C-alpha positions as YAML, in Angstrom:
chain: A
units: angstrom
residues:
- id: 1
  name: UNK
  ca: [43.13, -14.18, -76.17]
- id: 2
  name: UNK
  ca: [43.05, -10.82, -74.42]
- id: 3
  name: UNK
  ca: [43.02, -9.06, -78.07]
- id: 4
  name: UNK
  ca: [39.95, -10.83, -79.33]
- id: 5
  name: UNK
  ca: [37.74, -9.94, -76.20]
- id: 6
  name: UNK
  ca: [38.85, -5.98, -76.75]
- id: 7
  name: UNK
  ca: [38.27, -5.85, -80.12]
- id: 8
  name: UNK
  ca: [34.88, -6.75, -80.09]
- id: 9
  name: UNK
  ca: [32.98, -3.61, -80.91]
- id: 10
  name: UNK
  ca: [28.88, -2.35, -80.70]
- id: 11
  name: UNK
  ca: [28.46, -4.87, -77.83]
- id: 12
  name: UNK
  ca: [28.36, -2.73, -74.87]
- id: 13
  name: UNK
  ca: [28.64, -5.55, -72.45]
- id: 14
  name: UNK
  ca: [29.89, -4.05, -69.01]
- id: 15
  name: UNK
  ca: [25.69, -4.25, -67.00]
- id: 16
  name: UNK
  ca: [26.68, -0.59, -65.44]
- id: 17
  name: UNK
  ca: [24.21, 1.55, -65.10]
- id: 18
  name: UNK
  ca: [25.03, 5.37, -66.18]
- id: 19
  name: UNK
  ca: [24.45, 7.78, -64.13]
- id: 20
  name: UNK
  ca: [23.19, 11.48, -64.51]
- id: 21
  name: UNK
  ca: [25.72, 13.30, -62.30]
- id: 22
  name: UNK
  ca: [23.79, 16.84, -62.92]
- id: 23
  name: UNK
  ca: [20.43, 15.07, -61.76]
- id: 24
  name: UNK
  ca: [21.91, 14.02, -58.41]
- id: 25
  name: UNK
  ca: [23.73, 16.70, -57.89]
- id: 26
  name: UNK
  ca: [20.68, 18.75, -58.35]
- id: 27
  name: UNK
  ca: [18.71, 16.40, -55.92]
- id: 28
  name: UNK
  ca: [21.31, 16.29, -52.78]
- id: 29
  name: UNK
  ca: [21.04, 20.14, -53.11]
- id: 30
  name: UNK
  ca: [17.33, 19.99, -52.94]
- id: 31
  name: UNK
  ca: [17.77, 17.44, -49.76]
- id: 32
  name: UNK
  ca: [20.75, 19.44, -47.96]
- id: 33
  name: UNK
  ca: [18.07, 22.81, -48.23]
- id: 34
  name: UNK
  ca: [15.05, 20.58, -46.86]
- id: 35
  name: UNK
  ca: [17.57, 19.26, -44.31]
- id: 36
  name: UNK
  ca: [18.59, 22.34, -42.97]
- id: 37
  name: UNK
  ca: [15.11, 23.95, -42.58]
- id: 38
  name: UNK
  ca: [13.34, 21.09, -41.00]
- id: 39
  name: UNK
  ca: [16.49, 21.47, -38.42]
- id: 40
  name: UNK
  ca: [15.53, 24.96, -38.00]
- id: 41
  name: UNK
  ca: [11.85, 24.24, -37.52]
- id: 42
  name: UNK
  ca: [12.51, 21.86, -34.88]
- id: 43
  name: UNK
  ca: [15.34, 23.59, -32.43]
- id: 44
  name: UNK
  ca: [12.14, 26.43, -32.57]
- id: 45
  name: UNK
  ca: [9.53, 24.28, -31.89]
- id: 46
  name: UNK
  ca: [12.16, 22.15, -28.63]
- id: 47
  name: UNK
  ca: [12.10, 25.49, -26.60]
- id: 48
  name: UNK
  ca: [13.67, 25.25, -23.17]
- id: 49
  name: UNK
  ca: [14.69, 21.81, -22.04]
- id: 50
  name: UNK
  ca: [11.82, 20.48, -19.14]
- id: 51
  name: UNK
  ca: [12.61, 20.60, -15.65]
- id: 52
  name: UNK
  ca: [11.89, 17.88, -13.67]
- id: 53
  name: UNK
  ca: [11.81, 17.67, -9.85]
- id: 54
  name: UNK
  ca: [14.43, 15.73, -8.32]
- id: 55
  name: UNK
  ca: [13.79, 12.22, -6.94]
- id: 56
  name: UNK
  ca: [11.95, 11.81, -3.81]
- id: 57
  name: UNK
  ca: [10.94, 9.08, -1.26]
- id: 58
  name: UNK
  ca: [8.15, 7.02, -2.45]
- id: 59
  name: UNK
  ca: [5.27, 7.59, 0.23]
- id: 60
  name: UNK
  ca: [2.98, 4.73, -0.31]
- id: 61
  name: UNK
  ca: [3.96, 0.81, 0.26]
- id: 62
  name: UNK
  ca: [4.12, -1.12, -3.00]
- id: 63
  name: UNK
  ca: [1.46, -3.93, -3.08]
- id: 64
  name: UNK
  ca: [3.04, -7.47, -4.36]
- id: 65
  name: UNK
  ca: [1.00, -9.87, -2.07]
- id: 66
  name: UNK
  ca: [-2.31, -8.92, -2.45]
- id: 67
  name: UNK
  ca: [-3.13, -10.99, -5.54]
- id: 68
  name: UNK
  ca: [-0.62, -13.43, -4.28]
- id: 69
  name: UNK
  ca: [-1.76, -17.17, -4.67]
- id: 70
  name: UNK
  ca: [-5.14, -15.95, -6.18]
- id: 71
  name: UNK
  ca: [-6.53, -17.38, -9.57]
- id: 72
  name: UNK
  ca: [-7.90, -15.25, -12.54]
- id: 73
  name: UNK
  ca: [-9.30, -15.94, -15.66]
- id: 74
  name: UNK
  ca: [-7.27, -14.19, -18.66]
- id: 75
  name: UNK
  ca: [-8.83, -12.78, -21.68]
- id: 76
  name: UNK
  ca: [-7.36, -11.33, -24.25]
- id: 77
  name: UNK
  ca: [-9.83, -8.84, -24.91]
- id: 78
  name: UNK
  ca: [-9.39, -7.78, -21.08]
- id: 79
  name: UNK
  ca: [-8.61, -3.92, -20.35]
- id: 80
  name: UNK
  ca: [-5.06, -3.61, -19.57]
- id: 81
  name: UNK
  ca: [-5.93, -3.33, -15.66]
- id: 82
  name: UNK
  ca: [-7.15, -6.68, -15.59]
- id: 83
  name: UNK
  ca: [-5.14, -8.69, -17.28]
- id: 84
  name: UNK
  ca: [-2.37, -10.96, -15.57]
- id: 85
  name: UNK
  ca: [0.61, -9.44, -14.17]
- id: 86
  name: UNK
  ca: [1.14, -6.17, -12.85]
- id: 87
  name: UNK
  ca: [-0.16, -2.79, -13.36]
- id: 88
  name: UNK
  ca: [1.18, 0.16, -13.33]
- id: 89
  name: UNK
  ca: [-1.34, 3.23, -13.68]
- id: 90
  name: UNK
  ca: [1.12, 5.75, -14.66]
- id: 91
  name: UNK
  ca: [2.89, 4.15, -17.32]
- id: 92
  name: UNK
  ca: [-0.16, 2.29, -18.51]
- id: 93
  name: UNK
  ca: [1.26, -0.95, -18.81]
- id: 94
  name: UNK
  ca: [1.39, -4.41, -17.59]
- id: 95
  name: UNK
  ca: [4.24, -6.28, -15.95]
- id: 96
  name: UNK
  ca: [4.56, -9.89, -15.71]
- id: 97
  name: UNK
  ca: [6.27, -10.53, -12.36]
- id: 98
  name: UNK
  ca: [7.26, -8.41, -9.33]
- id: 99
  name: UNK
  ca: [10.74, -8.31, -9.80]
- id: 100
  name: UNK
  ca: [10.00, -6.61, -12.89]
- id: 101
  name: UNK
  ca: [7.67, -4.63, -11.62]
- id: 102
  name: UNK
  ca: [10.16, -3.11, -8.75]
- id: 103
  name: UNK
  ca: [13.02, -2.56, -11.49]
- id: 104
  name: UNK
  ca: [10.08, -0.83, -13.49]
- id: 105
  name: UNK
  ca: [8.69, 1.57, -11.00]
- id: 106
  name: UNK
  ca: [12.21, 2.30, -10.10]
- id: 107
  name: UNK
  ca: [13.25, 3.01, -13.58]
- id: 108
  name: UNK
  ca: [13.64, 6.26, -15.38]
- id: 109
  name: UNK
  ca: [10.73, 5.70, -17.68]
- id: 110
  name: UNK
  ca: [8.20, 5.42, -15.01]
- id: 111
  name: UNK
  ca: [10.05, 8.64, -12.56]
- id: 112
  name: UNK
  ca: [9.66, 11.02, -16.02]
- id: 113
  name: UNK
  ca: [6.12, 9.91, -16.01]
- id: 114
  name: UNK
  ca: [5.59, 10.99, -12.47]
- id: 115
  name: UNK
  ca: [7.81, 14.44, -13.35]
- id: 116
  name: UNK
  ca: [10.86, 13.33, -11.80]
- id: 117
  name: UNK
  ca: [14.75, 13.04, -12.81]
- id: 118
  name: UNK
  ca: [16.83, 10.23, -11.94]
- id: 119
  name: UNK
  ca: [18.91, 12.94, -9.64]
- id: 120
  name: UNK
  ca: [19.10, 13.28, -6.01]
- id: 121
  name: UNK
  ca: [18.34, 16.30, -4.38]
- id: 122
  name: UNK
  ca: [21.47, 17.36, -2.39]
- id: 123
  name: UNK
  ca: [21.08, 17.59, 1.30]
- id: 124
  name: UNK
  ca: [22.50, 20.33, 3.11]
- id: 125
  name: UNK
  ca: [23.85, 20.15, 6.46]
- id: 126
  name: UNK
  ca: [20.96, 21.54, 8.52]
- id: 127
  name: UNK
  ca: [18.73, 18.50, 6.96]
- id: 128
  name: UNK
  ca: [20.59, 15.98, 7.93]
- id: 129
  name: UNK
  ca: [21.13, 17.20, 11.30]
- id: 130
  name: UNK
  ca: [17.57, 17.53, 11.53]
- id: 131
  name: UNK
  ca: [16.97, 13.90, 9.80]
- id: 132
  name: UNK
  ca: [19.70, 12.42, 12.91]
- id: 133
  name: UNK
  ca: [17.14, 13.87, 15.41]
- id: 134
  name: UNK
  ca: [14.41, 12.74, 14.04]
- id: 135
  name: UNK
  ca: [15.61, 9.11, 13.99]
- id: 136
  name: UNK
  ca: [17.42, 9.56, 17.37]
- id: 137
  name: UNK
  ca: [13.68, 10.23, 19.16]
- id: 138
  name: UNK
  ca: [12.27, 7.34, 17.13]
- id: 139
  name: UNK
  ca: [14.99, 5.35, 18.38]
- id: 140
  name: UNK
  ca: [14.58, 6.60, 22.33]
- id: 141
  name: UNK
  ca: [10.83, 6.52, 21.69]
- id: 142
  name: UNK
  ca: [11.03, 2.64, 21.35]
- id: 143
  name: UNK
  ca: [13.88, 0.56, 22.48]
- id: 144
  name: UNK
  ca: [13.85, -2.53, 20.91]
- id: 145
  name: UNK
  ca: [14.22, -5.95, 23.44]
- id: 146
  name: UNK
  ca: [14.39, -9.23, 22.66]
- id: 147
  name: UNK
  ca: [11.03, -9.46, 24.70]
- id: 148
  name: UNK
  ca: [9.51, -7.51, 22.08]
- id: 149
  name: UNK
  ca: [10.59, -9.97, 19.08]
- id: 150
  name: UNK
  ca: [9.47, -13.04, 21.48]
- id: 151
  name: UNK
  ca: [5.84, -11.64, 21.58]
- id: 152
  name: UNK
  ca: [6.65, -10.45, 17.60]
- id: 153
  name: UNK
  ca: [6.85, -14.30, 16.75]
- id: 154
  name: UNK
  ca: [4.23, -15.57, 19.37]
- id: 155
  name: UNK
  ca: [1.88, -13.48, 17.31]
- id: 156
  name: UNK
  ca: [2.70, -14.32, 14.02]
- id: 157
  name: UNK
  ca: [2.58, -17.91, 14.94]
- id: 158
  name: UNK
  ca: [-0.89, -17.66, 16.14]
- id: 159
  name: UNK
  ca: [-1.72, -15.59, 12.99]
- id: 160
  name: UNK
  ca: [-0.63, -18.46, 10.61]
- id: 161
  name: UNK
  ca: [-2.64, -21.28, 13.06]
- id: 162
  name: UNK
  ca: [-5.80, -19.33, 12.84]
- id: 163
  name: UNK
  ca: [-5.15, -19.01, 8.93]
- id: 164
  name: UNK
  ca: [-4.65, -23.05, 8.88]
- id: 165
  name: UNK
  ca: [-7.26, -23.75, 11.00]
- id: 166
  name: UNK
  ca: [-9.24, -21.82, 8.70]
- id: 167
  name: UNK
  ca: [-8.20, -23.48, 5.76]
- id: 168
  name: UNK
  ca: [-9.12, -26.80, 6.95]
- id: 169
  name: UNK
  ca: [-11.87, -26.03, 7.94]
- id: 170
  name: UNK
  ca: [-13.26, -24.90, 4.16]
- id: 171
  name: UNK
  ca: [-11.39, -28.10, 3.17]
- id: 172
  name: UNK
  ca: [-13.75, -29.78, 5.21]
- id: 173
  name: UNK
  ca: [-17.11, -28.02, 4.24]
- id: 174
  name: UNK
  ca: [-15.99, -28.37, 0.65]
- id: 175
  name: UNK
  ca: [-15.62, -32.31, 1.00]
- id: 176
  name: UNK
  ca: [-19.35, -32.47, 2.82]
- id: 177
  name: UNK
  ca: [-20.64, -30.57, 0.68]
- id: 178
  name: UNK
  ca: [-19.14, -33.08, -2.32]
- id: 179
  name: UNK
  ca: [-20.24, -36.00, -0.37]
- id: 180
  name: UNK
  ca: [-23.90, -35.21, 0.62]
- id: 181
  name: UNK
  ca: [-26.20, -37.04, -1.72]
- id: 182
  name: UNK
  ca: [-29.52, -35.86, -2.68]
- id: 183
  name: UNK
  ca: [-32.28, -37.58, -0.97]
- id: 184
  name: UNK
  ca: [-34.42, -39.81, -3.19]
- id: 185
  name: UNK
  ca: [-38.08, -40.73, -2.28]
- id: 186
  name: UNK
  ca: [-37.71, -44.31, -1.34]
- id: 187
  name: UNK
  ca: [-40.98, -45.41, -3.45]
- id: 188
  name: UNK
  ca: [-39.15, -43.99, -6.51]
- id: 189
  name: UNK
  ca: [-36.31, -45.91, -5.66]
- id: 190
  name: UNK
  ca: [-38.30, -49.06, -5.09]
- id: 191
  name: UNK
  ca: [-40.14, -49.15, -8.28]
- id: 192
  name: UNK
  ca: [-36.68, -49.05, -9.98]
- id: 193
  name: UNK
  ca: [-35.37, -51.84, -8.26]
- id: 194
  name: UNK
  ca: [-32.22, -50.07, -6.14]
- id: 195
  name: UNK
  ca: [-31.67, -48.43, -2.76]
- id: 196
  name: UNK
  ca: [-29.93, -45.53, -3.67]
- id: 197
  name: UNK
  ca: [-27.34, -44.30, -6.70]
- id: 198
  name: UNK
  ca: [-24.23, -45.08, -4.05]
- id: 199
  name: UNK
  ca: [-22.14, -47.77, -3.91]
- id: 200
  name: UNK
  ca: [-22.55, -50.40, -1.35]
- id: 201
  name: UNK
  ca: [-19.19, -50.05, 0.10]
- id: 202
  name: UNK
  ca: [-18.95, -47.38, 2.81]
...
């Protein structure tokens, strides 16, 4: 059985595809020299590697409440500023929720935007003698008492009375508002045959 199969002849039969060895040998060359100077062209064109400052204490407060329990209308055409979520003005984009917004402002994408490496500026021993006074005189300055923290909460409970008071209180004007009919002119309603578009039971 073997035999017959090899003695067929003229039949090329094997589907492999022949290859010009000169041809590719010829184009890897051609690659290997484009290669090389396009590697050349770029280490020139890197220069020095950018220095960046080190990282620093963020001196503003990050704002996560403001829009807090607020509604908004979202369009898709909407500038990136006002759509939903959170912006961030550096970066240019928008973050869904404020856990992702922390772990983005915090993150090295946003700190090489602002010029900054994710390293910490070592602290010699003069400034952190000098940071232990300053927090020593903050801490003489005001001495915490419980008395303090009594009035703390007093306040805050007030604070968030006057806030539902004042919630109820639009609650309230809303409702009226809802509730107030328009006045008809009685002969009007007369010549139609009713007293009024209400219901009878109050």
């Amino acid at each position: 059985m073997s035999n017959t199969s090899n003695n067929v002849g003229g039949v090329d039969n094997t589907f492999r595809r022949k290859f010009d060895k000169e041809e590719y040998l010829e184009r890897a060359r051609k690659r290997e020299k484009e290669e090389e100077e396009g590697s050349r062209s770029k280490s020139k064109a890197k220069g020095p590697p950018v220095q960046r400052k080190p990282l620093k204490h963020r001196d503003y407060e990050v704002d996560l409440e403001s829009r807090l329990g607020k509604t908004q209308v979202v369009t898709p055409v909407a500038p990136l500023s006002q759509q939903a979520g959170y912006y961030c003005s550096v970066c240019e984009c928008v973050v869904k929720d404020s856990a992702n917004y922390l772990d983005h402002i915090n993150g090295k994408k946003h700190q090489r935007a602002l010029g900054m490496s994710m390293r910490v500026e070592r602290a010699s021993l003069d400034q952190v003698r000098e940071r232990f006074e300053v927090l020593k005189k903050r801490k003489d300055h005001g001495s915490f008492t419980e008395q303090d923290l009594d009035e703390r909460i007093l306040k805050q409970q007030q604070e968030e009375e006057e806030r539902k008071r004042l919630r109820r209180e639009k609650k309230k004007e809303k409702k009226e508002k809802a509730v107030e009919e328009p006045e008809i002119d009685p002969d009007v309603a007369a010549m139609m045959g009713f007293g009024g578009f209400g219901s009878s039971k109050k």
